[in-house]
PDB file of C-alpha atoms (C1' of nucleotides) in Angstrom:
ATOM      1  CA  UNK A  29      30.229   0.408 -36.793  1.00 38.00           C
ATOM      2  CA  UNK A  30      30.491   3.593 -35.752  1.00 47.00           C
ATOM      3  CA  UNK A  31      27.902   5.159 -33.089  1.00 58.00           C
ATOM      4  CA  UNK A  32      26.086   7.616 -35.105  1.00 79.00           C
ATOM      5  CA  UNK A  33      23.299   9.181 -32.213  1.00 91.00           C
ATOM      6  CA  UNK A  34      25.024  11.760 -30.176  1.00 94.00           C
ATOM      7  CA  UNK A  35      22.085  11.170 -27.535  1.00 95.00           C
ATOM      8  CA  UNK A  36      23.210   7.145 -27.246  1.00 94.00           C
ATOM      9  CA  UNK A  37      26.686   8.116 -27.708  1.00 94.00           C
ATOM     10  CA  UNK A  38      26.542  10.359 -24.881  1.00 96.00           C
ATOM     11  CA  UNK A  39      24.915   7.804 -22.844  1.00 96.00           C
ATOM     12  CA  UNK A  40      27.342   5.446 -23.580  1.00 95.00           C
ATOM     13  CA  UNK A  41      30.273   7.615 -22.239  1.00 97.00           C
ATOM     14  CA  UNK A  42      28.131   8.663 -18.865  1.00 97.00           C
ATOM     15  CA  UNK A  43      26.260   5.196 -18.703  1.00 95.00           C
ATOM     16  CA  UNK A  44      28.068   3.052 -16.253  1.00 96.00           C
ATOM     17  CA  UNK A  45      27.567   2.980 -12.856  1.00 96.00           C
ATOM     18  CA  UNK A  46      30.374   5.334 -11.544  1.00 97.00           C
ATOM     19  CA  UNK A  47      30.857   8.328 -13.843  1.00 97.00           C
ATOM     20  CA  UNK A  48      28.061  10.827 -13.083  1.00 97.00           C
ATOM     21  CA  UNK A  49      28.788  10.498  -9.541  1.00 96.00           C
ATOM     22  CA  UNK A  50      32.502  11.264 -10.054  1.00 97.00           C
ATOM     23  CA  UNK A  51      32.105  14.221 -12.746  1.00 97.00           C
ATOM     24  CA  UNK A  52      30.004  15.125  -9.930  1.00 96.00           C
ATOM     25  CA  UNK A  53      31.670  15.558  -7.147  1.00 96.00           C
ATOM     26  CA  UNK A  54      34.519  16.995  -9.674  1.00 97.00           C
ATOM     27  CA  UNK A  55      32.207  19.993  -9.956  1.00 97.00           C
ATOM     28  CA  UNK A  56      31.238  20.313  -6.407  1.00 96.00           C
ATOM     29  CA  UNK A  57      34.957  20.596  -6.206  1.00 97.00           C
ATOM     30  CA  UNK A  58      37.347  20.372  -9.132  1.00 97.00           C
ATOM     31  CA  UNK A  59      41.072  19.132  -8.362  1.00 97.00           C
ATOM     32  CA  UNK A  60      40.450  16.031  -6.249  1.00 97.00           C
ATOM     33  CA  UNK A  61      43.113  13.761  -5.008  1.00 98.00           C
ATOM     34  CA  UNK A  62      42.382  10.048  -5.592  1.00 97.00           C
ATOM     35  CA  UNK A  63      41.326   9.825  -1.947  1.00 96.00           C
ATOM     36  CA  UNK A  64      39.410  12.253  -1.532  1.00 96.00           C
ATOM     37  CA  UNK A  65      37.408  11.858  -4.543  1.00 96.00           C
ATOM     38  CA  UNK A  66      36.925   7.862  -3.510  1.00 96.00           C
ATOM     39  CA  UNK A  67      36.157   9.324   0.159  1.00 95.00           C
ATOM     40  CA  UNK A  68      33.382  11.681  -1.777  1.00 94.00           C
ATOM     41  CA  UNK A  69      31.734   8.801  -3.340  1.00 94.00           C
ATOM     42  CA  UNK A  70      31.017   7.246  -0.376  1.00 85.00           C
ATOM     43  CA  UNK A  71      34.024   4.235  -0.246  1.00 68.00           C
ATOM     44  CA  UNK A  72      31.623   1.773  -1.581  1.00 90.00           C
ATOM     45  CA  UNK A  73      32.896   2.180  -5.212  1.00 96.00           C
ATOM     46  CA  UNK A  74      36.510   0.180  -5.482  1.00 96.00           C
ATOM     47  CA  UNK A  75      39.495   1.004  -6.621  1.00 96.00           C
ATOM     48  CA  UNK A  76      39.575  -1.013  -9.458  1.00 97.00           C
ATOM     49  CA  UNK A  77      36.314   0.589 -10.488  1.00 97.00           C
ATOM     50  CA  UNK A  78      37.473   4.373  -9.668  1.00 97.00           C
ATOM     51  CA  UNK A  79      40.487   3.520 -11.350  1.00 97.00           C
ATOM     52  CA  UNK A  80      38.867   2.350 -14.740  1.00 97.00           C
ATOM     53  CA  UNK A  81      36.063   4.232 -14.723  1.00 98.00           C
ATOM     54  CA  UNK A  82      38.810   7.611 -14.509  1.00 98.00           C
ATOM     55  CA  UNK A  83      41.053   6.020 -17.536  1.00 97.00           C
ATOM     56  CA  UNK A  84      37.625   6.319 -19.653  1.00 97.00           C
ATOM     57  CA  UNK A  85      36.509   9.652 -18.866  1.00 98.00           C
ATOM     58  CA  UNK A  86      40.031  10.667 -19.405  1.00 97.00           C
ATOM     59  CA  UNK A  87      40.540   8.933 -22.806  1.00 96.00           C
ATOM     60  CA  UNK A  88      36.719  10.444 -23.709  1.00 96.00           C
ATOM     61  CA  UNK A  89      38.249  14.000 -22.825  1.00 97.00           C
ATOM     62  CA  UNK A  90      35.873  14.831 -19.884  1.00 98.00           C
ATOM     63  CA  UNK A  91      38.916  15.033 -17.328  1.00 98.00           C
ATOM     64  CA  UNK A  92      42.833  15.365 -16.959  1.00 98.00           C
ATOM     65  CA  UNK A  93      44.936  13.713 -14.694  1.00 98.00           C
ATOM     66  CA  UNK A  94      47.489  15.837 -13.083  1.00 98.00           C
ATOM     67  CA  UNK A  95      50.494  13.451 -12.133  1.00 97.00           C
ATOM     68  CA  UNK A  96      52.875  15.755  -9.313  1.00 94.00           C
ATOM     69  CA  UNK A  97      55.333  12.973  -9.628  1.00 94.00           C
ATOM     70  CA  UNK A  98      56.199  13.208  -5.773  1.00 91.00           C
ATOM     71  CA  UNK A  99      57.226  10.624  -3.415  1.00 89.00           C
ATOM     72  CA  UNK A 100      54.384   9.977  -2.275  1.00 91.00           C
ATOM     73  CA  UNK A 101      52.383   9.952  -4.997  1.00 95.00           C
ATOM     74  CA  UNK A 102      50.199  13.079  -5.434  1.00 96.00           C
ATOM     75  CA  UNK A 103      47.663  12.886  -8.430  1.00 98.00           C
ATOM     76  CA  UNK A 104      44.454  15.230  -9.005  1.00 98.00           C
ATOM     77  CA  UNK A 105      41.823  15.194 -11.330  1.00 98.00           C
ATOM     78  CA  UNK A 106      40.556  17.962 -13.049  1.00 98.00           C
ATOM     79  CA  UNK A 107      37.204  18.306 -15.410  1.00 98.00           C
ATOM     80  CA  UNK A 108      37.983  19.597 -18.743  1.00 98.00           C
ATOM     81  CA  UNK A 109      35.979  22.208 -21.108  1.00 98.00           C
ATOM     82  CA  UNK A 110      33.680  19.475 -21.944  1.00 98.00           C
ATOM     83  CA  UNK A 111      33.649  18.060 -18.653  1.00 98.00           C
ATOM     84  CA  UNK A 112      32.340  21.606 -17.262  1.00 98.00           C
ATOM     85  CA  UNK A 113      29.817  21.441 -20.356  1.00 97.00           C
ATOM     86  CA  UNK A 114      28.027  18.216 -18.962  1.00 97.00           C
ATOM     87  CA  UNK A 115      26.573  20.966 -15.660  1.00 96.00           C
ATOM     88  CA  UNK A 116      24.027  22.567 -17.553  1.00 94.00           C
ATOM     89  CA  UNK A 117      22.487  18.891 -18.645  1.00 95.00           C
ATOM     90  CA  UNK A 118      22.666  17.699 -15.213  1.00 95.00           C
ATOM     91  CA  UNK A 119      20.621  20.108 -13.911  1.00 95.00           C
ATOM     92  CA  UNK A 120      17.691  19.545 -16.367  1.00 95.00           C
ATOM     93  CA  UNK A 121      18.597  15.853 -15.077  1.00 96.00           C
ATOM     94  CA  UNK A 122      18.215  16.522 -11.561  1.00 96.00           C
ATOM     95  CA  UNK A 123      14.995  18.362 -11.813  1.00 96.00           C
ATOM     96  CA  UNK A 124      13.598  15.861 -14.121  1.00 97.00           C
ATOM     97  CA  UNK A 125      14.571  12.991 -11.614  1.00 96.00           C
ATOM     98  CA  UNK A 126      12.612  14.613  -8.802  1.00 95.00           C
ATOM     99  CA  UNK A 127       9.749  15.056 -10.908  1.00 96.00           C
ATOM    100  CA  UNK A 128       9.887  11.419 -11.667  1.00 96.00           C
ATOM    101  CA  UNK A 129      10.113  10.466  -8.107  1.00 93.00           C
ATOM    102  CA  UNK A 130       7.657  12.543  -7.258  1.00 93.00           C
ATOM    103  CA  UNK A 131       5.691  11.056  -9.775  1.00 91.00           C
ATOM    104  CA  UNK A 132       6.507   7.663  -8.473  1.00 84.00           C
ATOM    105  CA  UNK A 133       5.697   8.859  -5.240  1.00 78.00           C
ATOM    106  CA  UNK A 134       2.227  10.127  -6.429  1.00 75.00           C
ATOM    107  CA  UNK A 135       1.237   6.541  -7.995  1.00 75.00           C
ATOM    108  CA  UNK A 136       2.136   4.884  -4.574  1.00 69.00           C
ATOM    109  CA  UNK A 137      -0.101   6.977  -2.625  1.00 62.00           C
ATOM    110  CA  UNK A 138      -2.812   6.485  -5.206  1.00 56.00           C
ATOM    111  CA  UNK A 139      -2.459   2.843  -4.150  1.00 49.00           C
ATOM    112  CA  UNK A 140      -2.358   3.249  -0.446  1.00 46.00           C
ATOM    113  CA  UNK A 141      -5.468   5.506  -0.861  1.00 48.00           C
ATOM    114  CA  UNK A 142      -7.196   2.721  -3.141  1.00 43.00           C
ATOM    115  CA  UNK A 143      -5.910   0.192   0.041  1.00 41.00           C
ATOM    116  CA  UNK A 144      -7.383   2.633   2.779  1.00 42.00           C
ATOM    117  CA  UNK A 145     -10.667   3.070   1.317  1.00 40.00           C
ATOM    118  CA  UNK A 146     -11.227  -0.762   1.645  1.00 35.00           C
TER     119      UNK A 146
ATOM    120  CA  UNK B   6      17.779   1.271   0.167  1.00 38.00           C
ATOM    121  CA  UNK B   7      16.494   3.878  -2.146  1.00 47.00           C
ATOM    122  CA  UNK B   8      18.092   6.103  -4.838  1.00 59.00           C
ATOM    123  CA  UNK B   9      18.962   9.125  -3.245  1.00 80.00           C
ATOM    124  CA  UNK B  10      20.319  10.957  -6.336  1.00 91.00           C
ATOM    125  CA  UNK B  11      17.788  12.600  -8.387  1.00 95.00           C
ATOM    126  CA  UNK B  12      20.745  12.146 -11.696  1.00 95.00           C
ATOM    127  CA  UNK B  13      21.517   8.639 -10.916  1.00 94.00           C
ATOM    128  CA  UNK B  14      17.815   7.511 -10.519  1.00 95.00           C
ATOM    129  CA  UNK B  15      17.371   9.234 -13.941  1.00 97.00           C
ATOM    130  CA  UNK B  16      19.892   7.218 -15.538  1.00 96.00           C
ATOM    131  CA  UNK B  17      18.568   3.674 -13.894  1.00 95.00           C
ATOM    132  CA  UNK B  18      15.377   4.579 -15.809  1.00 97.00           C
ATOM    133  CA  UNK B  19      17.038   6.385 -18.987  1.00 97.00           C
ATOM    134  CA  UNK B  20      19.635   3.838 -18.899  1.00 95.00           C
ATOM    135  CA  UNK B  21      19.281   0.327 -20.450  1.00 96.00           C
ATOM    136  CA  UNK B  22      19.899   0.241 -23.999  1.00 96.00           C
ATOM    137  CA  UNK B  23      17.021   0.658 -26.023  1.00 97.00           C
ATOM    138  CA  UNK B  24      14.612   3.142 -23.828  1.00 97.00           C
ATOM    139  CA  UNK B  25      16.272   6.379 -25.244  1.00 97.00           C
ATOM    140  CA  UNK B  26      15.870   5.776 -28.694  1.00 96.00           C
ATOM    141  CA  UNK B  27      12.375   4.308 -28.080  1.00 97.00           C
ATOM    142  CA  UNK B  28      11.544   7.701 -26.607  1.00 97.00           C
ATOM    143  CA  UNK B  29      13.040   9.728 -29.393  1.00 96.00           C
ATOM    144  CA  UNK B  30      11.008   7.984 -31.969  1.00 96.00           C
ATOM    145  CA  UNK B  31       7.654   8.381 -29.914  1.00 97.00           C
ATOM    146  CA  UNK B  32       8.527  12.097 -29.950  1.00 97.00           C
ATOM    147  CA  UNK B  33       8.975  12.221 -33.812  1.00 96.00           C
ATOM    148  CA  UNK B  34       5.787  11.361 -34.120  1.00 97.00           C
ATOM    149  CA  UNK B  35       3.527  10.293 -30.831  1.00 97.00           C
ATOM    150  CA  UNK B  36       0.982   7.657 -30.588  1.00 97.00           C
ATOM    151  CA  UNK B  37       3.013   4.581 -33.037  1.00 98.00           C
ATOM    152  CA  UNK B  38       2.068   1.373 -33.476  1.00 98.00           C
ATOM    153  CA  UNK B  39       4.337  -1.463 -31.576  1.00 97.00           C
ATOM    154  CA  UNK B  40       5.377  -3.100 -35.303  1.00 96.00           C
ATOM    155  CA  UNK B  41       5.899   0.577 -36.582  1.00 96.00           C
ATOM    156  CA  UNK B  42       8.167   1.529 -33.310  1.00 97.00           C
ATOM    157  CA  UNK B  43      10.246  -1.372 -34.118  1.00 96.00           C
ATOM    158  CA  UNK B  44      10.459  -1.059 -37.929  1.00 95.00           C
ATOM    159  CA  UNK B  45      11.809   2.989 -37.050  1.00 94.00           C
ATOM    160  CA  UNK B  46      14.445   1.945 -34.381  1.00 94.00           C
ATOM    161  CA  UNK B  47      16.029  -0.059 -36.864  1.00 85.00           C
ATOM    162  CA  UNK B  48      14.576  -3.661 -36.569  1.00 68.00           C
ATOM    163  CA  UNK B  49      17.650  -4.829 -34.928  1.00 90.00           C
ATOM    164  CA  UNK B  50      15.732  -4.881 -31.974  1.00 96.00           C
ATOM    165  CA  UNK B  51      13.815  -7.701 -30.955  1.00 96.00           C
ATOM    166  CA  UNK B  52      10.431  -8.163 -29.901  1.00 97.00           C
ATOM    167  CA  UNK B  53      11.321  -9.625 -26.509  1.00 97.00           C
ATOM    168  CA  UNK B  54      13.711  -6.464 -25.947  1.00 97.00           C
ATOM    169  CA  UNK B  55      11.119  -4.413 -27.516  1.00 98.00           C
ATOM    170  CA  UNK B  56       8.285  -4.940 -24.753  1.00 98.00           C
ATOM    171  CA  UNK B  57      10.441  -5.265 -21.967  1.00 98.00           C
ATOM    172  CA  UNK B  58      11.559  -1.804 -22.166  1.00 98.00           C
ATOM    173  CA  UNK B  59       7.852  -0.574 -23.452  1.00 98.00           C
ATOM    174  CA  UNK B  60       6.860  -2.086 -20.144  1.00 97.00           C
ATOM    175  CA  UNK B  61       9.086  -0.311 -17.996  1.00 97.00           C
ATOM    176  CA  UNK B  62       8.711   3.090 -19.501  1.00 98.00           C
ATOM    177  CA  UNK B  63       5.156   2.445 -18.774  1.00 97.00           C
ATOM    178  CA  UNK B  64       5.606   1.426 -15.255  1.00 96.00           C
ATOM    179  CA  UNK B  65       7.820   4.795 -14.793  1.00 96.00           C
ATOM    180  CA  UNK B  66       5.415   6.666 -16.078  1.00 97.00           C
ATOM    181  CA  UNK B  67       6.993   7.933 -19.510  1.00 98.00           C
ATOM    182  CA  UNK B  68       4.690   6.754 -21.695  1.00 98.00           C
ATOM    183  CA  UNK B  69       1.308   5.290 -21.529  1.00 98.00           C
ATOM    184  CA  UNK B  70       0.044   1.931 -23.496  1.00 98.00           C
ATOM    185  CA  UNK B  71      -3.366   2.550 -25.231  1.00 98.00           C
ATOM    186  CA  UNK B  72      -4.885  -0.656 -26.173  1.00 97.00           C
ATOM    187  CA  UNK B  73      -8.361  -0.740 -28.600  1.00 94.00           C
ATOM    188  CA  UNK B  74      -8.893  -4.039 -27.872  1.00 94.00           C
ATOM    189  CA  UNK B  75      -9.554  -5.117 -31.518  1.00 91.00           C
ATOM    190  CA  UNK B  76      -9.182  -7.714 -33.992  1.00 88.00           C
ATOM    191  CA  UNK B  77      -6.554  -7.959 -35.087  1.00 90.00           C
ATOM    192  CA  UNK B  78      -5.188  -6.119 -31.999  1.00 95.00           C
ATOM    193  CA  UNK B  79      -4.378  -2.365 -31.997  1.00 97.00           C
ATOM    194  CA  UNK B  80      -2.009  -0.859 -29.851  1.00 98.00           C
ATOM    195  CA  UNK B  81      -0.214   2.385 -29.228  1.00 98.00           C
ATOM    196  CA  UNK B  82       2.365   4.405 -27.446  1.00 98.00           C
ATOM    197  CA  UNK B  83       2.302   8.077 -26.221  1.00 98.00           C
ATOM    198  CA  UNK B  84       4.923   9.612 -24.318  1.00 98.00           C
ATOM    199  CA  UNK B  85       2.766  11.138 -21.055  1.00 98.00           C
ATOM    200  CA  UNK B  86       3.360  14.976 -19.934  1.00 98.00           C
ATOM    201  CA  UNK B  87       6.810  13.752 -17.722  1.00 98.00           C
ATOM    202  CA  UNK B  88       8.107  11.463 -20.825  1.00 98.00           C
ATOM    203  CA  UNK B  89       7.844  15.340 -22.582  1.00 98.00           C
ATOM    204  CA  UNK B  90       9.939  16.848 -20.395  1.00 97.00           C
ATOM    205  CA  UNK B  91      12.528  14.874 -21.499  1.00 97.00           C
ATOM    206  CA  UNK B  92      12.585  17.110 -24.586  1.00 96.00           C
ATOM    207  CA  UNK B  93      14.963  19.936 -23.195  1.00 94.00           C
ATOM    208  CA  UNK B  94      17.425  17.172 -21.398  1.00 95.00           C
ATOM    209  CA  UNK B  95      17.199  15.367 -24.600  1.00 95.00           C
ATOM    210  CA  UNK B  96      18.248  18.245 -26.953  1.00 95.00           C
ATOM    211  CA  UNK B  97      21.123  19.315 -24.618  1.00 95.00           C
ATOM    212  CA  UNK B  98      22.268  15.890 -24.468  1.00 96.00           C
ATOM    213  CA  UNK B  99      22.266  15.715 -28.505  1.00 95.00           C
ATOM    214  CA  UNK B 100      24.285  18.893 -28.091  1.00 96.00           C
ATOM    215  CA  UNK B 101      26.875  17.488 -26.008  1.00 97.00           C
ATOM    216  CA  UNK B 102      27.271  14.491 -28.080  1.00 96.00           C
ATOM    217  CA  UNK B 103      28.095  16.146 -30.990  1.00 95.00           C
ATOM    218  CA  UNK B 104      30.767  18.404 -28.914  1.00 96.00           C
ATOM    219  CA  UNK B 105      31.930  15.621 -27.478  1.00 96.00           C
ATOM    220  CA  UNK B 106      32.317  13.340 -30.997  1.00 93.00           C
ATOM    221  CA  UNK B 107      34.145  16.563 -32.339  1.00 93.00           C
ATOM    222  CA  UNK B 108      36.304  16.412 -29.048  1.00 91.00           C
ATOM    223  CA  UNK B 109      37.479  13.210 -30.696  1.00 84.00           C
ATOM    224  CA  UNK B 110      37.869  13.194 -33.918  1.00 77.00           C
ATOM    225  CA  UNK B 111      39.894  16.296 -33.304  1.00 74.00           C
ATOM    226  CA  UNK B 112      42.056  14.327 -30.846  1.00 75.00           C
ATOM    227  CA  UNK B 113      42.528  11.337 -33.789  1.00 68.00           C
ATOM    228  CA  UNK B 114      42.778  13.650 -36.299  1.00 60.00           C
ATOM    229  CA  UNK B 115      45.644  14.943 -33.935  1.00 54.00           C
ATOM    230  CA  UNK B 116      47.325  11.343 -33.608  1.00 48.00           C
ATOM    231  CA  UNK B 117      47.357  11.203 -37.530  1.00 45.00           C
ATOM    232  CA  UNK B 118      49.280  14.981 -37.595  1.00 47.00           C
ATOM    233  CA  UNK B 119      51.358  13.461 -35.248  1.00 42.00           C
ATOM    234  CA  UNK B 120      52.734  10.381 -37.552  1.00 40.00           C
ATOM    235  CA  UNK B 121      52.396  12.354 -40.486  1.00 41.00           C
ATOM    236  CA  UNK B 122      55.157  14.390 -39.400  1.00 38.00           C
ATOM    237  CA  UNK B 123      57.705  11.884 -38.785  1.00 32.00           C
TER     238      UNK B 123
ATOM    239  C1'  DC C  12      49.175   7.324  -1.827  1.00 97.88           C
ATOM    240  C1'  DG C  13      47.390   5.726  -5.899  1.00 97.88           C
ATOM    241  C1'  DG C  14      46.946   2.384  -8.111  1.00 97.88           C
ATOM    242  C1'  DC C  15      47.015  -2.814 -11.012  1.00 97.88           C
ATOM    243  C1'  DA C  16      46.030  -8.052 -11.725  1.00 97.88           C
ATOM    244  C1'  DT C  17      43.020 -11.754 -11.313  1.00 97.88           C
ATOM    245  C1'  DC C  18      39.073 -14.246 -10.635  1.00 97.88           C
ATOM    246  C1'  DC C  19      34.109 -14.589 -10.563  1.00 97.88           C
ATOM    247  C1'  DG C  20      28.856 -13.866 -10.119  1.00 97.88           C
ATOM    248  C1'  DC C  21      25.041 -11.967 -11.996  1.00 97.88           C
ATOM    249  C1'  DA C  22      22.227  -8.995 -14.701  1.00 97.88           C
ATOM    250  C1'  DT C  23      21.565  -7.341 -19.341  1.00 97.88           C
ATOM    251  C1'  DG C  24      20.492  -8.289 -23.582  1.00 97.88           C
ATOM    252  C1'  DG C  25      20.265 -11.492 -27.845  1.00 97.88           C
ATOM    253  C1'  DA C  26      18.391 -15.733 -30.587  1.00 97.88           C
ATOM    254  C1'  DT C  27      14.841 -18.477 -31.616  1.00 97.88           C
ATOM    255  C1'  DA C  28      10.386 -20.401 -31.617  1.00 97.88           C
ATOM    256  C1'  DC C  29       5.651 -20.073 -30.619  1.00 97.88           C
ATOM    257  C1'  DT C  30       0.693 -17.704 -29.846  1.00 97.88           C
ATOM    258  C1'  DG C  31      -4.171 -15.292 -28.980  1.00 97.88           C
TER     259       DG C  31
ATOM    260  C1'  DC D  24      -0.662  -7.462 -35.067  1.00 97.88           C
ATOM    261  C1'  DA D  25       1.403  -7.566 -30.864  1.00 97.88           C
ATOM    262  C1'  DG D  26       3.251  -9.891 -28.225  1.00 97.88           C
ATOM    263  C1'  DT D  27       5.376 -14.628 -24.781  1.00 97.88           C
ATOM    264  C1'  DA D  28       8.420 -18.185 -23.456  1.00 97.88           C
ATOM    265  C1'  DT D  29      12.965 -20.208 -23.120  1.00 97.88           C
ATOM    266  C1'  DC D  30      17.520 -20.618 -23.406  1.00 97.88           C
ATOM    267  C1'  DC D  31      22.027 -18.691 -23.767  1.00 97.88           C
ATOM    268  C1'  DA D  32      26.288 -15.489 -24.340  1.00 97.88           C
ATOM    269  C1'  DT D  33      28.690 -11.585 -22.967  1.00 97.88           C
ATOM    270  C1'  DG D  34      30.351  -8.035 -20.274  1.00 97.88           C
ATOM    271  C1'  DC D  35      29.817  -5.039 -16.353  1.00 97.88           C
ATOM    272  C1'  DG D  36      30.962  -4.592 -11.994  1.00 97.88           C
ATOM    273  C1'  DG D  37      32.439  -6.561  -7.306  1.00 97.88           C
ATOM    274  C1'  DA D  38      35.936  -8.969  -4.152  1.00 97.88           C
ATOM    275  C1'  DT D  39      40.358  -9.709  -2.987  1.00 97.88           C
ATOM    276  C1'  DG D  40      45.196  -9.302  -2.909  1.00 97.88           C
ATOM    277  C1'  DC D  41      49.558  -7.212  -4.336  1.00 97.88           C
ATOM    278  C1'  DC D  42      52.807  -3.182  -5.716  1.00 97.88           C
ATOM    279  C1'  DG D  43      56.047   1.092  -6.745  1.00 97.88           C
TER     280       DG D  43
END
DNA sequence: CGGCATCCGCATGGATACTG
DNA sequence: CAGTATCCATGCGGATGCCG
């Protein structure tokens, strides 16, 4: 059965853990070695993770893997067209994310205040 | 340790699998019933799914649970002024999706060229 | 350097039955 | 009508080790 909202569909191709932080740091700075792009992350993702999670976005057309075919092994990844797409919706992301935690924020103090005036 | 990315906390929220389409529906038409939310997303949902992610979007502050305290009970669901703001994010995301399902039908469609002319 | 193979724990989500 | 309470399956993601 085919996936017929574009909204969960999207979701579905950005939804696991490790793909908004990697198209991420692919627009920060587009072209990243393996390395460098695991370094980026902050080495807490593994490779088997990096690995799968870069097979999907490739095979969902959001990036291209650029094999050198050197000894050693030099590979980059690049976004694609509809990888570049995604940086207009991340920024209406990231503002609505710090409103949220702001929000959050808000409803803590509210119950520190409600603490302090015991 | 908290959730320093604005995008990624946004996704933890937006995330689990029935919150996005619960939202959508609530901003078709604000204010629904529990029994009528769950007869719009499709009624493949169940009711234990149903709350749980009602709850949460409460406790995040995206919508709001009005109860009239009646017999037989009465309760509904409006999306608060930050669940709103989704609307923008939401209709970019819908945007992408579509781009994104044409991305690969073209690419099948492409496959099939490809046997057809051998 | 840039991966892949394997095993495994745990959280997410589903099924079913019951209730104020 | 609007939920709760249990139990259970699956799959995501992590840990570790090996490879061309």
């Amino acid at each position: 059965m085919p996936e017929y909202c574009p909204i969960t569909y999207s979701m579905k191709v950005l939804g696991s853990k490790w793909k908004i932080p990697i198209i991420f740091k692919l627009m920060i700075e587009d072209g990243q070695h393996y390395n460098h792009l695991k370094r980026m992350i902050g080495d807490n993702i593994t490779n088997f993770m990096l690995t799968k999670s870069l097979r999907e976005l490739e095979a969902d057309g959001l990036i291209i893997r650029h094999d050198d075919h050197q000894v050693p092994p030099s590979v980059t990844y690049h976004l694609t067209p509809l990888g570049k797409d995604l940086a207009m919706t991340m920024n209406q992301l990231f503002d609505w994310g710090q409103e949220l935690y702001s929000n959050k924020e808000k409803n803590s103090s509210n119950s520190i205040d409600h603490l302090k005036q015991q």
